[in-house]
mmCIF file of C-alpha atoms in Angstrom:
data_model
loop_
_atom_site.group_PDB
_atom_site.id
_atom_site.type_symbol
_atom_site.label_atom_id
_atom_site.label_comp_id
_atom_site.label_asym_id
_atom_site.label_seq_id
_atom_site.Cartn_x
_atom_site.Cartn_y
_atom_site.Cartn_z
ATOM 1 C CA MET E 82 -20.645 -106.943 -85.462
ATOM 2 C CA GLN E 83 -21.518 -110.316 -84.574
ATOM 3 C CA LEU E 84 -20.018 -111.931 -87.758
ATOM 4 C CA CYS E 85 -16.601 -109.526 -86.824
ATOM 5 C CA THR E 86 -16.984 -111.042 -83.125
ATOM 6 C CA GLN E 87 -17.273 -114.952 -84.418
ATOM 7 C CA ALA E 88 -14.396 -114.189 -87.016
ATOM 8 C CA GLN E 89 -11.895 -113.560 -84.013
ATOM 9 C CA LEU E 90 -9.914 -111.527 -86.573
ATOM 10 C CA LYS E 91 -5.991 -110.782 -85.377
ATOM 11 C CA ASP E 92 -4.460 -107.365 -86.178
ATOM 12 C CA SER E 93 -1.692 -107.863 -88.537
ATOM 13 C CA GLY E 94 0.352 -105.054 -87.661
ATOM 14 C CA ALA E 95 -0.170 -103.568 -90.893
ATOM 15 C CA ARG E 96 -1.984 -100.257 -91.131
ATOM 16 C CA SER E 97 -3.844 -98.263 -93.556
ATOM 17 C CA VAL E 98 -3.040 -94.365 -94.737
ATOM 18 C CA LYS E 99 -4.974 -93.605 -91.796
ATOM 19 C CA GLY E 100 -3.528 -95.938 -89.274
ATOM 20 C CA GLN E 101 -6.469 -98.381 -89.264
ATOM 21 C CA PRO E 102 -5.192 -102.001 -88.508
ATOM 22 C CA ILE E 103 -5.851 -104.586 -91.156
ATOM 23 C CA TYR E 104 -7.006 -107.599 -89.884
ATOM 24 C CA THR E 105 -6.437 -111.258 -91.054
ATOM 25 C CA GLN E 106 -7.576 -114.432 -89.826
ATOM 26 C CA ASP E 107 -5.435 -117.673 -90.247
ATOM 27 C CA LEU E 108 -7.414 -121.209 -90.298
ATOM 28 C CA PRO E 109 -4.334 -123.692 -90.638
ATOM 29 C CA LYS E 110 -4.537 -127.574 -91.198
ATOM 30 C CA ALA E 111 -1.849 -129.855 -90.598
ATOM 31 C CA ASP E 112 -0.324 -131.302 -93.807
ATOM 32 C CA ALA E 113 -2.683 -129.292 -95.930
ATOM 33 C CA LYS E 114 -1.717 -129.423 -99.340
ATOM 34 C CA MET E 115 -2.485 -126.067 -100.585
ATOM 35 C CA ARG E 116 -2.503 -122.248 -98.998
ATOM 36 C CA VAL E 117 -5.634 -120.390 -100.055
ATOM 37 C CA LEU E 118 -5.605 -116.531 -99.563
ATOM 38 C CA VAL E 119 -9.011 -114.542 -99.681
ATOM 39 C CA VAL E 120 -9.435 -111.090 -99.667
ATOM 40 C CA GLY E 121 -12.249 -108.708 -99.537
ATOM 41 C CA GLY E 122 -13.015 -105.110 -99.277
ATOM 42 C CA ILE E 123 -10.071 -104.106 -101.925
ATOM 43 C CA HIS E 124 -12.557 -101.318 -102.850
ATOM 44 C CA GLY E 125 -13.776 -99.833 -99.683
ATOM 45 C CA ASP E 126 -17.506 -99.114 -101.346
ATOM 46 C CA GLU E 127 -17.795 -102.813 -101.995
ATOM 47 C CA LEU E 128 -19.195 -103.608 -98.687
ATOM 48 C CA SER E 129 -20.945 -106.857 -99.683
ATOM 49 C CA SER E 130 -17.140 -108.017 -100.467
ATOM 50 C CA ALA E 131 -16.170 -107.908 -96.841
ATOM 51 C CA SER E 132 -19.282 -109.118 -95.729
ATOM 52 C CA LEU E 133 -19.091 -112.162 -97.810
ATOM 53 C CA ALA E 134 -15.195 -112.935 -96.309
ATOM 54 C CA LEU E 135 -16.449 -113.303 -93.097
ATOM 55 C CA HIS E 136 -19.539 -115.441 -94.017
ATOM 56 C CA TRP E 137 -16.856 -117.813 -95.884
ATOM 57 C CA LEU E 138 -14.421 -117.583 -92.771
ATOM 58 C CA GLN E 139 -16.938 -119.161 -90.861
ATOM 59 C CA LEU E 140 -17.992 -121.989 -93.337
ATOM 60 C CA ALA E 141 -14.250 -122.666 -93.685
ATOM 61 C CA LYS E 142 -14.434 -123.782 -90.204
ATOM 62 C CA GLU E 143 -17.577 -125.880 -90.705
ATOM 63 C CA ILE E 144 -16.787 -127.325 -94.009
ATOM 64 C CA PRO E 145 -13.531 -129.533 -94.143
ATOM 65 C CA ALA E 146 -11.241 -128.531 -96.994
ATOM 66 C CA ASP E 147 -7.469 -129.816 -97.277
ATOM 67 C CA ALA E 148 -6.065 -126.300 -97.244
ATOM 68 C CA HIS E 149 -4.728 -123.625 -94.854
ATOM 69 C CA TRP E 150 -6.854 -120.550 -95.242
ATOM 70 C CA ARG E 151 -5.800 -116.926 -94.795
ATOM 71 C CA PHE E 152 -8.767 -114.376 -94.579
ATOM 72 C CA VAL E 153 -8.152 -110.530 -95.199
ATOM 73 C CA PRO E 154 -11.570 -109.626 -95.151
ATOM 74 C CA LEU E 155 -11.153 -105.675 -95.440
ATOM 75 C CA LEU E 156 -7.927 -104.399 -97.137
ATOM 76 C CA ASN E 157 -9.080 -100.872 -97.530
ATOM 77 C CA PRO E 158 -10.589 -100.019 -94.127
ATOM 78 C CA ASP E 159 -10.078 -96.229 -94.859
ATOM 79 C CA GLY E 160 -12.297 -96.513 -97.712
ATOM 80 C CA LEU E 161 -15.137 -98.350 -96.333
ATOM 81 C CA LEU E 162 -15.123 -96.197 -93.239
ATOM 82 C CA MET E 163 -15.438 -92.840 -95.357
ATOM 83 C CA SER E 164 -19.086 -91.357 -95.336
ATOM 84 C CA PRO E 165 -20.046 -92.255 -98.095
ATOM 85 C CA ALA E 166 -17.784 -95.348 -98.456
ATOM 86 C CA ARG E 167 -15.822 -94.953 -101.287
ATOM 87 C CA ARG E 168 -13.559 -97.153 -103.864
ATOM 88 C CA THR E 169 -10.276 -95.794 -103.282
ATOM 89 C CA ASN E 170 -8.113 -95.669 -100.128
ATOM 90 C CA ALA E 171 -7.347 -92.362 -98.188
ATOM 91 C CA ASN E 172 -5.059 -91.252 -100.634
ATOM 92 C CA GLY E 173 -7.393 -91.607 -103.730
ATOM 93 C CA VAL E 174 -5.693 -94.706 -105.109
ATOM 94 C CA ASP E 175 -7.510 -97.547 -106.518
ATOM 95 C CA LEU E 176 -5.795 -100.106 -104.919
ATOM 96 C CA ASN E 177 -6.594 -102.786 -107.429
ATOM 97 C CA ARG E 178 -4.537 -100.872 -109.915
ATOM 98 C CA ASN E 179 -1.489 -100.046 -107.684
ATOM 99 C CA PHE E 180 0.400 -104.035 -108.139
ATOM 100 C CA PRO E 181 3.607 -103.925 -109.622
ATOM 101 C CA THR E 182 2.747 -105.540 -113.205
ATOM 102 C CA PRO E 183 5.385 -105.308 -115.877
ATOM 103 C CA ASN E 184 5.533 -102.190 -117.538
ATOM 104 C CA TRP E 185 3.700 -100.296 -115.013
ATOM 105 C CA GLU E 186 4.642 -97.169 -115.308
ATOM 106 C CA ARG E 187 3.659 -96.904 -118.844
ATOM 107 C CA GLU E 188 0.794 -98.946 -119.131
ATOM 108 C CA ALA E 189 -1.060 -97.702 -115.940
ATOM 109 C CA LYS E 190 -0.654 -94.253 -117.147
ATOM 110 C CA ILE E 191 -1.841 -95.158 -120.628
ATOM 111 C CA TYR E 192 -5.124 -96.928 -119.060
ATOM 112 C CA TRP E 193 -5.985 -94.161 -116.696
ATOM 113 C CA GLU E 194 -5.446 -91.389 -119.101
ATOM 114 C CA GLN E 195 -7.178 -92.802 -122.138
ATOM 115 C CA LYS E 196 -9.353 -95.693 -121.284
ATOM 116 C CA VAL E 197 -10.982 -94.220 -118.290
ATOM 117 C CA LYS E 198 -10.543 -90.569 -118.617
ATOM 118 C CA ARG E 199 -8.616 -89.677 -115.854
ATOM 119 C CA ASP E 200 -11.345 -91.041 -113.898
ATOM 120 C CA PRO E 201 -10.523 -90.418 -110.092
ATOM 121 C CA ARG E 202 -11.862 -93.474 -108.715
ATOM 122 C CA ARG E 203 -9.322 -95.377 -111.023
ATOM 123 C CA TRP E 204 -6.434 -93.383 -110.063
ATOM 124 C CA PRO E 205 -3.614 -96.243 -110.019
ATOM 125 C CA GLY E 206 -1.242 -94.085 -107.941
ATOM 126 C CA PRO E 207 1.789 -92.577 -108.528
ATOM 127 C CA LYS E 208 3.954 -95.870 -108.467
ATOM 128 C CA PRO E 209 3.331 -99.308 -107.781
ATOM 129 C CA LEU E 210 3.010 -100.612 -104.134
ATOM 130 C CA SER E 211 2.745 -96.713 -103.197
ATOM 131 C CA GLU E 212 -0.099 -97.527 -100.459
ATOM 132 C CA PRO E 213 0.909 -99.437 -97.399
ATOM 133 C CA GLU E 214 -2.503 -101.789 -98.054
ATOM 134 C CA SER E 215 -1.109 -102.786 -101.373
ATOM 135 C CA LYS E 216 2.326 -103.168 -100.233
ATOM 136 C CA PHE E 217 0.577 -105.001 -96.962
ATOM 137 C CA LEU E 218 -0.965 -107.502 -99.512
ATOM 138 C CA HIS E 219 2.104 -107.850 -102.191
ATOM 139 C CA ASP E 220 4.464 -108.647 -98.734
ATOM 140 C CA GLU E 221 1.454 -111.178 -97.801
ATOM 141 C CA MET E 222 1.437 -112.987 -101.032
ATOM 142 C CA GLU E 223 5.643 -113.306 -100.856
ATOM 143 C CA ARG E 224 5.192 -114.613 -97.143
ATOM 144 C CA PHE E 225 2.349 -117.102 -97.583
ATOM 145 C CA LYS E 226 3.033 -118.010 -101.071
ATOM 146 C CA PRO E 227 -0.719 -118.889 -101.782
ATOM 147 C CA HIS E 228 -1.621 -121.614 -104.437
ATOM 148 C CA LEU E 229 -4.686 -119.473 -104.960
ATOM 149 C CA ILE E 230 -6.181 -116.074 -104.206
ATOM 150 C CA VAL E 231 -9.877 -115.525 -103.989
ATOM 151 C CA SER E 232 -10.650 -111.630 -104.548
ATOM 152 C CA ILE E 233 -14.069 -110.156 -103.953
ATOM 153 C CA HIS E 234 -15.686 -107.346 -105.557
ATOM 154 C CA ALA E 235 -19.014 -106.137 -106.829
ATOM 155 C CA PRO E 236 -21.276 -105.078 -108.654
ATOM 156 C CA TYR E 237 -20.958 -106.766 -111.729
ATOM 157 C CA GLY E 238 -22.388 -109.983 -111.058
ATOM 158 C CA VAL E 239 -19.984 -112.320 -112.618
ATOM 159 C CA LEU E 240 -16.915 -114.771 -112.432
ATOM 160 C CA ASP E 241 -13.449 -113.613 -113.505
ATOM 161 C CA PHE E 242 -10.036 -115.612 -113.650
ATOM 162 C CA ASP E 243 -6.700 -115.309 -113.864
ATOM 163 C CA GLY E 244 -3.754 -117.615 -113.886
ATOM 164 C CA PRO E 245 -2.287 -120.988 -115.194
ATOM 165 C CA THR E 246 -5.185 -123.546 -114.643
ATOM 166 C CA ALA E 247 -8.809 -124.248 -116.182
ATOM 167 C CA PRO E 248 -11.179 -121.634 -114.233
ATOM 168 C CA PRO E 249 -14.277 -122.500 -112.513
ATOM 169 C CA ALA E 250 -17.172 -122.206 -114.409
ATOM 170 C CA LYS E 251 -19.402 -120.912 -111.892
ATOM 171 C CA LEU E 252 -19.667 -120.243 -108.279
ATOM 172 C CA GLY E 253 -23.408 -120.226 -107.173
ATOM 173 C CA ARG E 254 -25.206 -117.883 -109.357
ATOM 174 C CA LEU E 255 -22.143 -116.517 -111.062
ATOM 175 C CA TYR E 256 -20.917 -117.603 -114.215
ATOM 176 C CA LEU E 257 -17.437 -116.949 -115.830
ATOM 177 C CA ASP E 258 -17.144 -114.162 -118.005
ATOM 178 C CA GLN E 259 -13.065 -113.085 -118.117
ATOM 179 C CA VAL E 260 -13.597 -109.209 -118.072
ATOM 180 C CA GLY E 261 -9.969 -108.670 -119.449
ATOM 181 C CA ILE E 262 -6.594 -107.561 -118.032
ATOM 182 C CA PHE E 263 -5.959 -104.314 -116.707
ATOM 183 C CA PRO E 264 -2.616 -102.858 -115.295
ATOM 184 C CA GLY E 265 -1.840 -102.879 -111.968
ATOM 185 C CA SER E 266 -4.695 -105.069 -110.995
ATOM 186 C CA LEU E 267 -4.338 -108.085 -108.462
ATOM 187 C CA GLY E 268 -5.484 -110.879 -111.025
ATOM 188 C CA ASN E 269 -3.051 -109.542 -113.653
ATOM 189 C CA TYR E 270 -0.182 -109.494 -111.060
ATOM 190 C CA GLY E 271 -0.950 -112.615 -109.122
ATOM 191 C CA GLY E 272 -2.515 -114.927 -111.851
ATOM 192 C CA VAL E 273 -0.848 -113.815 -115.149
ATOM 193 C CA HIS E 274 2.742 -112.296 -113.931
ATOM 194 C CA LYS E 275 3.617 -114.681 -110.525
ATOM 195 C CA GLY E 276 1.522 -117.970 -111.530
ATOM 196 C CA MET E 277 -0.750 -117.781 -108.522
ATOM 197 C CA PRO E 278 -4.622 -118.494 -109.839
ATOM 198 C CA VAL E 279 -6.551 -115.799 -108.859
ATOM 199 C CA VAL E 280 -10.215 -116.149 -108.670
ATOM 200 C CA THR E 281 -11.912 -112.583 -108.748
ATOM 201 C CA ILE E 282 -15.826 -112.799 -107.518
ATOM 202 C CA GLU E 283 -18.146 -109.816 -108.374
ATOM 203 C CA LEU E 284 -21.179 -110.144 -106.695
ATOM 204 C CA PRO E 285 -24.162 -108.627 -107.782
ATOM 205 C CA SER E 286 -24.660 -106.037 -105.321
ATOM 206 C CA ALA E 287 -22.098 -103.683 -103.828
ATOM 207 C CA PHE E 288 -24.558 -103.217 -100.199
ATOM 208 C CA ARG E 289 -26.364 -106.370 -100.288
ATOM 209 C CA THR E 290 -24.662 -109.842 -99.303
ATOM 210 C CA PRO E 291 -25.938 -112.684 -101.145
ATOM 211 C CA LEU E 292 -28.642 -115.028 -98.985
ATOM 212 C CA ASN E 293 -26.970 -117.690 -96.971
ATOM 213 C CA ALA E 294 -27.608 -120.236 -99.090
ATOM 214 C CA GLU E 295 -26.318 -118.600 -102.022
ATOM 215 C CA MET E 296 -23.205 -117.910 -100.483
ATOM 216 C CA ARG E 297 -23.085 -121.534 -98.826
ATOM 217 C CA GLN E 298 -23.490 -122.833 -102.645
ATOM 218 C CA MET E 299 -20.737 -120.479 -103.818
ATOM 219 C CA TRP E 300 -18.375 -121.847 -101.285
ATOM 220 C CA LEU E 301 -19.188 -125.567 -101.880
ATOM 221 C CA ASP E 302 -18.494 -124.917 -105.666
ATOM 222 C CA LEU E 303 -15.290 -123.124 -104.891
ATOM 223 C CA LEU E 304 -14.113 -126.386 -102.782
ATOM 224 C CA ARG E 305 -15.346 -128.588 -105.602
ATOM 225 C CA TRP E 306 -13.333 -126.962 -108.234
ATOM 226 C CA MET E 307 -10.324 -126.834 -106.105
ATOM 227 C CA GLY E 308 -10.469 -130.672 -105.438
ATOM 228 C CA GLU E 309 -10.488 -131.200 -109.223
ATOM 229 C CA ARG E 310 -8.206 -128.404 -110.626
ATOM 230 C CA LEU E 311 -5.788 -127.662 -107.888
ATOM 231 C CA LEU E 312 -5.789 -130.720 -105.688
ATOM 232 C CA LYS E 313 -3.900 -133.110 -108.054
ATOM 233 C CA PRO E 314 -0.646 -133.825 -107.047
ATOM 234 C CA ALA E 315 1.008 -132.801 -110.215
ATOM 235 C CA ASP E 316 -0.624 -129.359 -110.041
ATOM 236 C CA ILE E 317 0.281 -128.239 -106.526
ATOM 237 C CA GLN E 318 3.794 -126.835 -106.633
ATOM 238 C CA ALA E 319 5.130 -123.543 -105.517
ATOM 239 C CA PRO E 320 4.131 -120.609 -107.383
ATOM 240 C CA ARG E 321 6.056 -119.239 -110.001
ATOM 241 C CA LYS E 322 8.946 -116.724 -109.089
ATOM 242 C CA ASN E 323 8.753 -113.699 -111.597
ATOM 243 C CA ASN E 324 11.290 -110.849 -111.060
ATOM 244 C CA ASN E 325 9.237 -109.007 -113.740
ATOM 245 C CA PHE E 326 8.577 -106.072 -111.461
#
């Protein structure tokens, strides 16, 4: 609760399926060379992801970086507030399979039916962007035009990456282990098809937030990688347009 108070989150105006507000916080910087979108709680049962986003929001205030930050600490409030918390939103949709990647109608269906055997936790929904939460994040990407998206998940304890530049080798104790491309995922949509690098963090535990020192080290490693790979003048450009929806 103290973290939420310190974050001074703002109501974005967007609502979840059950009418819960989706909160954001902007940390602009005059003449910032890049825009970074940080998203937690895409899956409601990954509580540590929302907690890390809030901790990082505080670090973004304390440690200078040449970036305009936009935080969405909890994209799926309905899933988190259920008892017990669940991965999907209130409509039973996995928001991280609901983004409009090319050939979604065919590929998402094949993935759900054949690869995960109709696992209800991974249902991609009836159509891309069928959910207000995924629609909000999609529209936020269009409005904000981030040069980098950081998507926080759990509990696989690895670092994943999609996009046109060299990935970070590690953040804190998390090392790069790219897990593949999934129809409708944010990494696939943003990193592969929109040209917005997407760093996907998989924390080791869905319920236990890393120690403060570890969260700080992950943040410092992220800033170092951004400076080395993304803040070179030749690398900073508007994300590519892609109408392949």
